[in-house]
mmCIF file of C-alpha atoms in Angstrom:
data_model
loop_
_atom_site.group_PDB
_atom_site.id
_atom_site.type_symbol
_atom_site.label_atom_id
_atom_site.label_comp_id
_atom_site.label_asym_id
_atom_site.label_seq_id
_atom_site.Cartn_x
_atom_site.Cartn_y
_atom_site.Cartn_z
ATOM 1 C CA UNK A 1 30.716 -13.444 -25.348
ATOM 2 C CA UNK A 2 33.728 -12.374 -27.362
ATOM 3 C CA UNK A 3 34.788 -13.640 -30.813
ATOM 4 C CA UNK A 4 36.376 -17.038 -30.154
ATOM 5 C CA UNK A 5 38.440 -17.697 -33.259
ATOM 6 C CA UNK A 6 41.775 -15.847 -33.187
ATOM 7 C CA UNK A 7 45.167 -17.281 -32.326
ATOM 8 C CA UNK A 8 48.593 -15.634 -32.403
ATOM 9 C CA UNK A 9 52.307 -16.125 -32.845
ATOM 10 C CA UNK A 10 54.775 -15.466 -30.067
ATOM 11 C CA UNK A 11 58.549 -14.885 -30.064
ATOM 12 C CA UNK A 12 60.272 -18.209 -29.531
ATOM 13 C CA UNK A 13 57.115 -20.264 -30.077
ATOM 14 C CA UNK A 14 57.286 -22.583 -33.059
ATOM 15 C CA UNK A 15 53.573 -22.421 -33.893
ATOM 16 C CA UNK A 16 50.285 -20.696 -33.120
ATOM 17 C CA UNK A 17 49.371 -20.187 -29.457
ATOM 18 C CA UNK A 18 46.277 -18.793 -27.681
ATOM 19 C CA UNK A 19 45.811 -15.022 -27.759
ATOM 20 C CA UNK A 20 45.900 -14.714 -23.964
ATOM 21 C CA UNK A 21 49.717 -15.018 -24.078
ATOM 22 C CA UNK A 22 49.706 -11.367 -25.157
ATOM 23 C CA UNK A 23 49.528 -9.225 -22.012
ATOM 24 C CA UNK A 24 47.006 -6.705 -23.387
ATOM 25 C CA UNK A 25 44.688 -9.508 -24.534
ATOM 26 C CA UNK A 26 45.066 -11.314 -21.199
ATOM 27 C CA UNK A 27 44.106 -8.092 -19.394
ATOM 28 C CA UNK A 28 41.098 -7.544 -21.666
ATOM 29 C CA UNK A 29 39.852 -11.114 -21.136
ATOM 30 C CA UNK A 30 40.390 -10.883 -17.380
ATOM 31 C CA UNK A 31 38.484 -7.585 -17.258
ATOM 32 C CA UNK A 32 35.612 -9.015 -19.310
ATOM 33 C CA UNK A 33 35.254 -12.093 -17.097
ATOM 34 C CA UNK A 34 35.449 -9.920 -13.968
ATOM 35 C CA UNK A 35 32.437 -8.030 -15.387
ATOM 36 C CA UNK A 36 30.430 -11.240 -15.805
ATOM 37 C CA UNK A 37 31.115 -11.713 -19.520
ATOM 38 C CA UNK A 38 31.735 -15.298 -20.584
ATOM 39 C CA UNK A 39 34.772 -15.484 -22.872
ATOM 40 C CA UNK A 40 35.389 -18.515 -25.076
ATOM 41 C CA UNK A 41 38.915 -18.661 -26.461
ATOM 42 C CA UNK A 42 40.340 -20.854 -29.213
ATOM 43 C CA UNK A 43 43.196 -23.001 -27.938
ATOM 44 C CA UNK A 44 44.951 -22.429 -31.295
ATOM 45 C CA UNK A 45 46.093 -24.661 -34.137
ATOM 46 C CA UNK A 46 49.766 -25.208 -33.437
ATOM 47 C CA UNK A 47 50.140 -28.779 -32.101
ATOM 48 C CA UNK A 48 51.708 -27.130 -29.048
ATOM 49 C CA UNK A 49 51.782 -28.665 -25.568
ATOM 50 C CA UNK A 50 50.667 -25.545 -23.716
ATOM 51 C CA UNK A 51 52.092 -26.906 -20.454
ATOM 52 C CA UNK A 52 55.564 -26.491 -21.989
ATOM 53 C CA UNK A 53 54.973 -23.011 -23.482
ATOM 54 C CA UNK A 54 57.188 -20.329 -21.912
ATOM 55 C CA UNK A 55 56.753 -16.585 -22.208
ATOM 56 C CA UNK A 56 59.737 -14.267 -22.721
ATOM 57 C CA UNK A 57 60.451 -14.391 -18.972
ATOM 58 C CA UNK A 58 60.699 -18.191 -19.032
ATOM 59 C CA UNK A 59 57.377 -18.558 -17.200
ATOM 60 C CA UNK A 60 54.964 -21.374 -17.948
ATOM 61 C CA UNK A 61 51.893 -19.169 -17.862
ATOM 62 C CA UNK A 62 49.573 -21.736 -19.526
ATOM 63 C CA UNK A 63 50.471 -24.656 -17.230
ATOM 64 C CA UNK A 64 47.938 -25.023 -14.409
ATOM 65 C CA UNK A 65 50.576 -26.788 -12.263
ATOM 66 C CA UNK A 66 53.112 -23.973 -12.613
ATOM 67 C CA UNK A 67 53.462 -21.237 -9.988
ATOM 68 C CA UNK A 68 53.547 -18.845 -12.966
ATOM 69 C CA UNK A 69 50.102 -19.904 -14.264
ATOM 70 C CA UNK A 70 47.873 -16.984 -15.262
ATOM 71 C CA UNK A 71 44.135 -17.493 -15.547
ATOM 72 C CA UNK A 72 42.072 -14.734 -17.139
ATOM 73 C CA UNK A 73 38.874 -16.761 -16.686
ATOM 74 C CA UNK A 74 38.238 -17.663 -20.337
ATOM 75 C CA UNK A 75 37.008 -21.067 -21.454
ATOM 76 C CA UNK A 76 39.831 -22.393 -23.647
ATOM 77 C CA UNK A 77 38.806 -24.830 -26.373
ATOM 78 C CA UNK A 78 40.698 -27.567 -28.202
ATOM 79 C CA UNK A 79 39.681 -29.432 -31.359
ATOM 80 C CA UNK A 80 38.592 -33.054 -31.556
ATOM 81 C CA UNK A 81 37.477 -35.337 -34.344
ATOM 82 C CA UNK A 82 33.869 -35.273 -35.489
ATOM 83 C CA UNK A 83 33.661 -39.072 -35.420
ATOM 84 C CA UNK A 84 33.246 -40.918 -32.148
ATOM 85 C CA UNK A 85 35.194 -41.853 -30.222
ATOM 86 C CA UNK A 86 36.508 -38.295 -30.406
ATOM 87 C CA UNK A 87 40.267 -37.839 -30.501
ATOM 88 C CA UNK A 88 42.410 -34.728 -30.441
ATOM 89 C CA UNK A 89 43.105 -33.540 -33.959
ATOM 90 C CA UNK A 90 46.830 -33.326 -34.642
ATOM 91 C CA UNK A 91 46.877 -29.549 -35.169
ATOM 92 C CA UNK A 92 45.063 -28.734 -31.911
ATOM 93 C CA UNK A 93 47.058 -27.346 -29.029
ATOM 94 C CA UNK A 94 46.664 -29.350 -25.822
ATOM 95 C CA UNK A 95 47.525 -29.308 -22.143
ATOM 96 C CA UNK A 96 46.096 -28.506 -18.738
ATOM 97 C CA UNK A 97 44.936 -25.020 -19.832
ATOM 98 C CA UNK A 98 42.459 -26.494 -22.339
ATOM 99 C CA UNK A 99 39.060 -26.682 -20.609
ATOM 100 C CA UNK A 100 36.999 -28.511 -23.203
ATOM 101 C CA UNK A 101 36.795 -29.419 -26.868
ATOM 102 C CA UNK A 102 34.363 -29.622 -29.752
ATOM 103 C CA UNK A 103 34.521 -30.783 -33.344
ATOM 104 C CA UNK A 104 37.417 -29.265 -35.213
ATOM 105 C CA UNK A 105 36.491 -30.710 -38.619
ATOM 106 C CA UNK A 106 33.522 -31.272 -40.925
ATOM 107 C CA UNK A 107 31.619 -28.280 -39.566
ATOM 108 C CA UNK A 108 28.781 -26.958 -41.713
ATOM 109 C CA UNK A 109 28.696 -23.178 -41.671
ATOM 110 C CA UNK A 110 27.643 -20.171 -43.665
ATOM 111 C CA UNK A 111 30.318 -18.548 -45.753
ATOM 112 C CA UNK A 112 32.454 -20.177 -48.348
ATOM 113 C CA UNK A 113 35.367 -21.529 -46.374
ATOM 114 C CA UNK A 114 38.036 -18.797 -46.461
ATOM 115 C CA UNK A 115 37.724 -17.937 -50.136
ATOM 116 C CA UNK A 116 35.613 -14.816 -49.851
ATOM 117 C CA UNK A 117 32.688 -13.105 -48.215
ATOM 118 C CA UNK A 118 29.775 -14.178 -50.385
ATOM 119 C CA UNK A 119 26.516 -14.407 -48.420
ATOM 120 C CA UNK A 120 24.945 -17.147 -50.497
ATOM 121 C CA UNK A 121 27.566 -19.881 -50.143
ATOM 122 C CA UNK A 122 28.174 -22.500 -47.496
ATOM 123 C CA UNK A 123 30.833 -25.003 -46.569
ATOM 124 C CA UNK A 124 30.942 -28.372 -44.833
ATOM 125 C CA UNK A 125 34.662 -28.148 -44.281
ATOM 126 C CA UNK A 126 35.148 -25.475 -41.638
ATOM 127 C CA UNK A 127 37.275 -26.549 -38.710
ATOM 128 C CA UNK A 128 40.195 -26.035 -36.366
ATOM 129 C CA UNK A 129 39.888 -24.528 -32.939
ATOM 130 C CA UNK A 130 38.230 -21.682 -34.863
ATOM 131 C CA UNK A 131 35.368 -24.081 -35.582
ATOM 132 C CA UNK A 132 35.383 -25.789 -32.193
ATOM 133 C CA UNK A 133 35.192 -22.617 -30.105
ATOM 134 C CA UNK A 134 31.906 -21.331 -31.645
ATOM 135 C CA UNK A 135 30.336 -24.717 -30.897
ATOM 136 C CA UNK A 136 31.327 -24.316 -27.236
ATOM 137 C CA UNK A 137 30.073 -20.721 -27.355
ATOM 138 C CA UNK A 138 26.679 -22.089 -28.414
ATOM 139 C CA UNK A 139 26.688 -24.499 -25.474
ATOM 140 C CA UNK A 140 27.532 -21.634 -23.109
ATOM 141 C CA UNK A 141 24.689 -19.525 -24.532
ATOM 142 C CA UNK A 142 22.251 -22.385 -23.998
ATOM 143 C CA UNK A 143 23.351 -22.744 -20.372
ATOM 144 C CA UNK A 144 22.775 -19.022 -19.842
ATOM 145 C CA UNK A 145 19.330 -19.158 -21.450
ATOM 146 C CA UNK A 146 18.332 -22.122 -19.261
ATOM 147 C CA UNK A 147 19.451 -20.239 -16.153
ATOM 148 C CA UNK A 148 17.346 -17.264 -17.217
ATOM 149 C CA UNK A 149 14.351 -19.471 -18.026
ATOM 150 C CA UNK A 150 14.496 -21.130 -14.601
ATOM 151 C CA UNK A 151 14.611 -17.723 -12.925
ATOM 152 C CA UNK A 152 18.077 -18.381 -11.513
ATOM 153 C CA UNK A 153 19.683 -15.691 -13.645
ATOM 154 C CA UNK A 154 22.867 -16.014 -15.594
ATOM 155 C CA UNK A 155 25.769 -18.179 -14.540
ATOM 156 C CA UNK A 156 29.082 -16.505 -13.772
ATOM 157 C CA UNK A 157 31.908 -17.048 -16.267
ATOM 158 C CA UNK A 158 33.573 -19.393 -13.752
ATOM 159 C CA UNK A 159 30.378 -21.416 -13.313
ATOM 160 C CA UNK A 160 29.923 -21.789 -17.081
ATOM 161 C CA UNK A 161 33.524 -22.949 -17.425
ATOM 162 C CA UNK A 162 33.116 -25.367 -14.516
ATOM 163 C CA UNK A 163 29.963 -26.877 -16.035
ATOM 164 C CA UNK A 164 31.385 -27.231 -19.541
ATOM 165 C CA UNK A 165 34.669 -28.737 -18.321
ATOM 166 C CA UNK A 166 33.252 -31.106 -15.679
ATOM 167 C CA UNK A 167 34.489 -34.628 -16.472
ATOM 168 C CA UNK A 168 31.491 -36.124 -14.676
ATOM 169 C CA UNK A 169 28.929 -34.268 -16.798
ATOM 170 C CA UNK A 170 30.520 -34.235 -20.242
ATOM 171 C CA UNK A 171 32.006 -36.575 -22.844
ATOM 172 C CA UNK A 172 35.623 -37.646 -22.490
ATOM 173 C CA UNK A 173 37.855 -37.952 -25.525
ATOM 174 C CA UNK A 174 38.934 -41.392 -26.715
ATOM 175 C CA UNK A 175 42.178 -41.204 -24.708
ATOM 176 C CA UNK A 176 42.044 -38.346 -22.178
ATOM 177 C CA UNK A 177 45.596 -38.886 -20.904
ATOM 178 C CA UNK A 178 47.051 -38.627 -24.414
ATOM 179 C CA UNK A 179 44.573 -36.150 -25.959
ATOM 180 C CA UNK A 180 44.726 -33.582 -23.103
ATOM 181 C CA UNK A 181 41.929 -31.404 -24.509
ATOM 182 C CA UNK A 182 39.406 -31.697 -21.696
ATOM 183 C CA UNK A 183 35.903 -32.963 -22.331
ATOM 184 C CA UNK A 184 33.277 -32.278 -24.983
ATOM 185 C CA UNK A 185 30.263 -30.449 -23.521
ATOM 186 C CA UNK A 186 27.153 -32.632 -23.294
ATOM 187 C CA UNK A 187 24.065 -30.504 -22.768
ATOM 188 C CA UNK A 188 21.872 -33.431 -21.778
#
């Protein structure tokens, strides 16, 4: 598992986009997943429809319906509300490249919420796709541990992504057609 929180800027993009738009990062993620490493990637906090994002060559590399689509194998995560029914939070990127979502607000975590590195403080206000992606990382780790416990071994990165993004197994957002952030993993 790789750190899930970063996002990036891109020439011509009006807001933050996922790090895989950078060729070197895409290659690194693709190599990791080809080696059996599950990669969870933040979908980014830019309110961007990733299906419309174009790289410098005019290619829609994040649109699963585009002939230019590039898939490094990472699980890309959007951010939804903590209250049910879960809706896409306005800052979360969205589109067909987003595999699943988790809470992007009201997350309790160690640390003090961006104001320093003290080890004895906590916050209840962590969020964004930077908060949602570690939640999905935890779900992926649990799936791997269950596979090990059952003697089946670890799931491949593709199998983990398929399980966590399966609409029949997981929780839909309040309005899937409008939210376009996939499903929220349900480990039951």
